[in-house]
Amino acid sequence: MPSLRILGGGREVGRAAILVEDGEKALLDYGINFDDKDRPQMPLHVRPADLSLIAISHAHLDHIGAAPLMYITGRPRIYMTRPTIEIARLLVLDFLKLNAVNVDYEYSEFVKMSDNAQFVDYGAEVEAGSFKLIFMNAGHILGSTAIYVETRSGHRILYTGDINTVQTWTLSGAELWPVKVDTLITEATYGDRVHPPRYRVEKRFVSVVEEVISSGGVVLVPSFSVGRSQEVLTLLANELPYVDIYVDGMAREICGIYLNYQKYLRDPSLYTRALERVTFVKNVRDRKKALKSPGVIIATAGMLKGGPSLQYLKKLADDPKNAVLLVSYQSPNSPGHKLLEKGGLEEIGVYFTKARVEWFDFSSHAGRDGLVDIAKTYSHTLRNVVIVHGDEESSKGLANAIRESLGKDLNIYVPNNGDSITVD
């Protein structure tokens, strides 16, 4: 019988890594996360020589950040979309710059991984060893996929990776194929909560930006470089075409990758027109210009863990006309979370922020209702649900919601790292 071993992502967000075994072995994602001291944590070990393939759902480090480890001594085939490797290249370089002393691979291993990659598009069907794979649009970030796996014995698995069922300004929602699924491996980042309607969040966000700028203030939007920055700039450029928009940090390079892979966008012309209205900050003079008059500055990092967003915060915090609008997830120990809770960041000399501070739910993960709908889509054949990539509360909340909604006998697992699950 097929089995699943949870190498990472069990009752935790990030470090996604699932080993599928049915005669041969396939690895779905191999990511990292960080402990409370911001040190990288790797998934449980698997020997690269034992793998028939690796399939990567998307470019975020919590799904691909440990994969280069497989190329220190091995050369397994690895499957992903082209945008995934391009975005991951930037993220891994930045990660190694900050964490090389705590990581067992070097950039040369990432190059070896790239050299062993087989690139797929949405809808691609691949046979690798005794496995059959189909890659579907997951709607999370550019090039993100949900991965269907059929094993040697005919068992059918759908791994969601990180998935978003809601259309955004840059991406369509997840596009799941009408296949038969025996086992669903689903993320649960927001498995115990429902996101507010997207249009309502966008309307409120645009209203606040307009209000701040009309009063002569500057809006700082600390944002994830991948996905969130591109979505926010597209929204603002289309809804507030008279507003100056500046983009600073790694988001500049990611914007270029989005431009190079327009076929993955929901509406390429919408995005390209938006970019025409954006000023990319390249030096100190550009930063001074961005701070000089009313406008919007979209800057990395989204949780205020570093990058230009912290520098802008220092300059803007003391003026009540300005605003800091957080649009990214704020982990409990992050500076962004601290700013929301305490109103300041004394470690950078901002003891009290006079500027307006608000958080907006622009999540690129499906909420509980979206995740339950995915399970419903495959309910006619579904026998097992394995819930990963969520803390214990979110994972158990999703388990209860699926059980209540589907109303049928299902094997629902909320595993820990290291657990093995036999599925039939």
Short mmCIF file of N, CA, C and O in Angstrom, two decimals, residues 81-142:
data_model
loop_
_atom_site.label_atom_id
_atom_site.label_comp_id
_atom_site.label_asym_id
_atom_site.label_seq_id
_atom_site.Cartn_x
_atom_site.Cartn_y
_atom_site.Cartn_z
N THR A 81 7.72 24.77 -12.45
CA THR A 81 7.54 25.72 -13.55
C THR A 81 8.78 26.62 -13.66
O THR A 81 9.55 26.76 -12.71
N ARG A 82 8.96 27.24 -14.83
CA ARG A 82 10.10 28.14 -15.02
C ARG A 82 10.06 29.36 -14.08
O ARG A 82 11.09 29.76 -13.54
N PRO A 83 8.90 30.00 -13.88
CA PRO A 83 8.89 31.12 -12.92
C PRO A 83 9.35 30.69 -11.52
O PRO A 83 9.98 31.48 -10.81
N THR A 84 9.07 29.44 -11.15
CA THR A 84 9.47 28.96 -9.83
C THR A 84 10.98 28.99 -9.67
O THR A 84 11.51 29.50 -8.66
N ILE A 85 11.73 28.49 -10.65
CA ILE A 85 13.18 28.49 -10.50
C ILE A 85 13.75 29.90 -10.58
O ILE A 85 14.72 30.23 -9.88
N GLU A 86 13.16 30.77 -11.38
CA GLU A 86 13.66 32.14 -11.52
C GLU A 86 13.46 32.93 -10.23
O GLU A 86 14.34 33.68 -9.78
N ILE A 87 12.28 32.78 -9.63
CA ILE A 87 12.02 33.48 -8.36
C ILE A 87 12.85 32.87 -7.24
O ILE A 87 13.44 33.59 -6.42
N ALA A 88 12.93 31.54 -7.21
CA ALA A 88 13.69 30.86 -6.16
C ALA A 88 15.16 31.26 -6.19
O ALA A 88 15.80 31.37 -5.14
N ARG A 89 15.69 31.51 -7.38
CA ARG A 89 17.10 31.91 -7.49
C ARG A 89 17.37 33.18 -6.66
O ARG A 89 18.34 33.26 -5.91
N LEU A 90 16.49 34.16 -6.77
CA LEU A 90 16.65 35.41 -6.01
C LEU A 90 16.46 35.17 -4.52
O LEU A 90 17.22 35.69 -3.69
N LEU A 91 15.45 34.39 -4.17
CA LEU A 91 15.16 34.15 -2.75
C LEU A 91 16.27 33.35 -2.08
O LEU A 91 16.65 33.63 -0.94
N VAL A 92 16.81 32.36 -2.79
CA VAL A 92 17.88 31.54 -2.21
C VAL A 92 19.17 32.36 -2.06
O VAL A 92 19.87 32.25 -1.04
N LEU A 93 19.49 33.18 -3.04
CA LEU A 93 20.67 34.04 -2.93
C LEU A 93 20.56 34.95 -1.70
O LEU A 93 21.53 35.10 -0.94
N ASP A 94 19.41 35.54 -1.51
CA ASP A 94 19.19 36.41 -0.35
C ASP A 94 19.25 35.62 0.94
O ASP A 94 19.85 36.06 1.94
N PHE A 95 18.66 34.43 0.95
CA PHE A 95 18.67 33.55 2.12
C PHE A 95 20.10 33.17 2.50
O PHE A 95 20.49 33.24 3.68
N LEU A 96 20.92 32.80 1.51
CA LEU A 96 22.30 32.40 1.80
C LEU A 96 23.14 33.58 2.28
O LEU A 96 24.04 33.43 3.11
N LYS A 97 22.84 34.75 1.76
CA LYS A 97 23.57 35.95 2.19
C LYS A 97 23.41 36.16 3.70
O LYS A 97 24.35 36.58 4.39
N LEU A 98 22.24 35.85 4.21
CA LEU A 98 21.94 36.09 5.62
C LEU A 98 22.20 34.88 6.51
O LEU A 98 22.40 35.03 7.72
N ASN A 99 22.19 33.67 5.92
CA ASN A 99 22.18 32.46 6.75
C ASN A 99 23.23 31.42 6.37
O ASN A 99 23.16 30.28 6.82
N ALA A 100 24.20 31.78 5.54
CA ALA A 100 25.16 30.78 5.03
C ALA A 100 25.82 29.98 6.14
O ALA A 100 26.05 28.77 5.99
N VAL A 101 26.09 30.60 7.26
CA VAL A 101 26.78 29.91 8.35
C VAL A 101 25.93 28.79 8.95
O VAL A 101 26.47 27.84 9.54
N ASN A 102 24.61 28.88 8.80
CA ASN A 102 23.71 27.88 9.39
C ASN A 102 23.13 26.91 8.37
O ASN A 102 22.22 26.15 8.68
N VAL A 103 23.65 26.92 7.14
CA VAL A 103 23.09 26.11 6.06
C VAL A 103 24.17 25.22 5.48
O VAL A 103 25.31 25.66 5.30
N ASP A 104 23.84 23.98 5.18
CA ASP A 104 24.82 23.01 4.72
C ASP A 104 25.02 22.98 3.21
O ASP A 104 25.79 22.16 2.71
N TYR A 105 24.32 23.83 2.47
CA TYR A 105 24.57 23.87 1.03
C TYR A 105 25.03 25.26 0.62
O TYR A 105 24.86 26.24 1.36
N GLU A 106 25.61 25.33 -0.55
CA GLU A 106 26.06 26.60 -1.13
C GLU A 106 25.28 26.87 -2.41
O GLU A 106 24.51 26.02 -2.88
N TYR A 107 25.49 28.04 -2.98
CA TYR A 107 24.76 28.39 -4.20
C TYR A 107 25.06 27.41 -5.33
O TYR A 107 24.21 27.18 -6.20
N SER A 108 26.23 26.80 -5.32
CA SER A 108 26.57 25.83 -6.37
C SER A 108 25.60 24.65 -6.39
O SER A 108 25.31 24.09 -7.45
N GLU A 109 25.07 24.28 -5.23
CA GLU A 109 24.07 23.21 -5.18
C GLU A 109 22.75 23.66 -5.80
O GLU A 109 22.04 22.87 -6.42
N PHE A 110 22.41 24.94 -5.63
CA PHE A 110 21.21 25.46 -6.30
C PHE A 110 21.40 25.38 -7.82
O PHE A 110 20.47 25.03 -8.55
N VAL A 111 22.59 25.70 -8.30
CA VAL A 111 22.88 25.62 -9.74
C VAL A 111 22.73 24.18 -10.24
O VAL A 111 22.13 23.94 -11.30
N LYS A 112 23.23 23.22 -9.47
CA LYS A 112 23.08 21.81 -9.85
C LYS A 112 21.61 21.41 -9.89
O LYS A 112 21.18 20.66 -10.77
N MET A 113 20.84 21.91 -8.91
CA MET A 113 19.40 21.65 -8.92
C MET A 113 18.76 22.20 -10.19
O MET A 113 17.96 21.52 -10.84
N SER A 114 19.11 23.43 -10.55
CA SER A 114 18.57 24.05 -11.76
C SER A 114 18.93 23.23 -12.99
O SER A 114 18.10 23.06 -13.90
N ASP A 115 20.15 22.71 -13.02
CA ASP A 115 20.60 21.93 -14.17
C ASP A 115 19.86 20.60 -14.29
O ASP A 115 19.79 20.02 -15.39
N ASN A 116 19.31 20.11 -13.18
CA ASN A 116 18.57 18.85 -13.20
C ASN A 116 17.06 19.04 -13.25
O ASN A 116 16.30 18.09 -13.06
N ALA A 117 16.64 20.28 -13.48
CA ALA A 117 15.21 20.59 -13.48
C ALA A 117 14.57 20.28 -14.82
O ALA A 117 15.16 20.53 -15.88
N GLN A 118 13.37 19.74 -14.76
CA GLN A 118 12.52 19.61 -15.94
C GLN A 118 11.35 20.56 -15.74
O GLN A 118 10.62 20.44 -14.75
N PHE A 119 11.19 21.50 -16.66
CA PHE A 119 10.20 22.55 -16.46
C PHE A 119 8.86 22.15 -17.06
O PHE A 119 8.79 21.54 -18.14
N VAL A 120 7.81 22.51 -16.34
CA VAL A 120 6.44 22.15 -16.74
C VAL A 120 5.58 23.41 -16.76
O VAL A 120 5.89 24.41 -16.11
N ASP A 121 4.51 23.35 -17.51
CA ASP A 121 3.50 24.40 -17.51
C ASP A 121 2.25 23.89 -16.83
O ASP A 121 2.11 22.69 -16.55
N TYR A 122 1.32 24.80 -16.57
CA TYR A 122 0.04 24.36 -16.02
C TYR A 122 -0.61 23.37 -16.99
O TYR A 122 -0.62 23.59 -18.21
N GLY A 123 -1.14 22.30 -16.43
CA GLY A 123 -1.77 21.28 -17.25
C GLY A 123 -0.83 20.20 -17.73
O GLY A 123 -1.27 19.22 -18.34
N ALA A 124 0.46 20.35 -17.47
CA ALA A 124 1.43 19.36 -17.95
C ALA A 124 1.22 18.02 -17.26
O ALA A 124 1.00 17.96 -16.04
N GLU A 125 1.31 16.94 -18.03
CA GLU A 125 1.27 15.59 -17.50
C GLU A 125 2.65 14.97 -17.70
O GLU A 125 3.22 15.03 -18.78
N VAL A 126 3.19 14.40 -16.63
CA VAL A 126 4.56 13.89 -16.64
C VAL A 126 4.55 12.47 -16.10
O VAL A 126 3.86 12.17 -15.13
N GLU A 127 5.34 11.60 -16.71
CA GLU A 127 5.58 10.28 -16.16
C GLU A 127 7.04 10.22 -15.71
O GLU A 127 7.95 10.50 -16.48
N ALA A 128 7.23 9.86 -14.46
CA ALA A 128 8.57 9.79 -13.88
C ALA A 128 8.66 8.50 -13.08
O ALA A 128 8.01 8.37 -12.04
N GLY A 129 9.45 7.54 -13.57
CA GLY A 129 9.47 6.24 -12.93
C GLY A 129 8.09 5.63 -13.00
O GLY A 129 7.44 5.62 -14.06
N SER A 130 7.60 5.17 -11.87
CA SER A 130 6.25 4.58 -11.84
C SER A 130 5.18 5.60 -11.48
O SER A 130 4.01 5.25 -11.31
N PHE A 131 5.55 6.88 -11.37
CA PHE A 131 4.61 7.92 -10.98
C PHE A 131 4.10 8.68 -12.21
O PHE A 131 4.84 8.90 -13.18
N LYS A 132 2.85 9.08 -12.14
CA LYS A 132 2.27 10.01 -13.11
C LYS A 132 1.91 11.29 -12.36
O LYS A 132 1.31 11.24 -11.30
N LEU A 133 2.30 12.44 -12.92
CA LEU A 133 2.05 13.73 -12.27
C LEU A 133 1.30 14.66 -13.21
O LEU A 133 1.51 14.63 -14.43
N ILE A 134 0.42 15.48 -12.63
CA ILE A 134 -0.23 16.57 -13.35
C ILE A 134 -0.06 17.82 -12.51
O ILE A 134 -0.29 17.81 -11.29
N PHE A 135 0.34 18.91 -13.15
CA PHE A 135 0.58 20.18 -12.46
C PHE A 135 -0.55 21.15 -12.79
O PHE A 135 -0.83 21.42 -13.96
N MET A 136 -1.22 21.65 -11.76
CA MET A 136 -2.38 22.53 -11.92
C MET A 136 -2.09 23.90 -11.31
O MET A 136 -1.36 24.01 -10.32
N ASN A 137 -2.68 24.94 -11.86
CA ASN A 137 -2.53 26.29 -11.33
C ASN A 137 -3.08 26.37 -9.91
O ASN A 137 -4.26 26.12 -9.68
N ALA A 138 -2.22 26.75 -8.95
CA ALA A 138 -2.65 26.85 -7.55
C ALA A 138 -3.08 28.26 -7.16
O ALA A 138 -3.59 28.47 -6.05
N GLY A 139 -2.84 29.26 -8.01
CA GLY A 139 -3.31 30.62 -7.74
C GLY A 139 -2.62 31.33 -6.60
O GLY A 139 -3.10 32.37 -6.14
N HIS A 140 -1.49 30.83 -6.13
CA HIS A 140 -0.85 31.38 -4.93
C HIS A 140 0.14 32.49 -5.28
O HIS A 140 0.00 33.63 -4.82
N ILE A 141 1.16 32.16 -6.06
CA ILE A 141 2.08 33.15 -6.62
C ILE A 141 2.34 32.75 -8.08
O ILE A 141 1.88 31.69 -8.53
N LEU A 142 3.10 33.54 -8.79
CA LEU A 142 3.42 33.24 -10.18
C LEU A 142 4.06 31.86 -10.30
O LEU A 142 5.05 31.56 -9.65
#
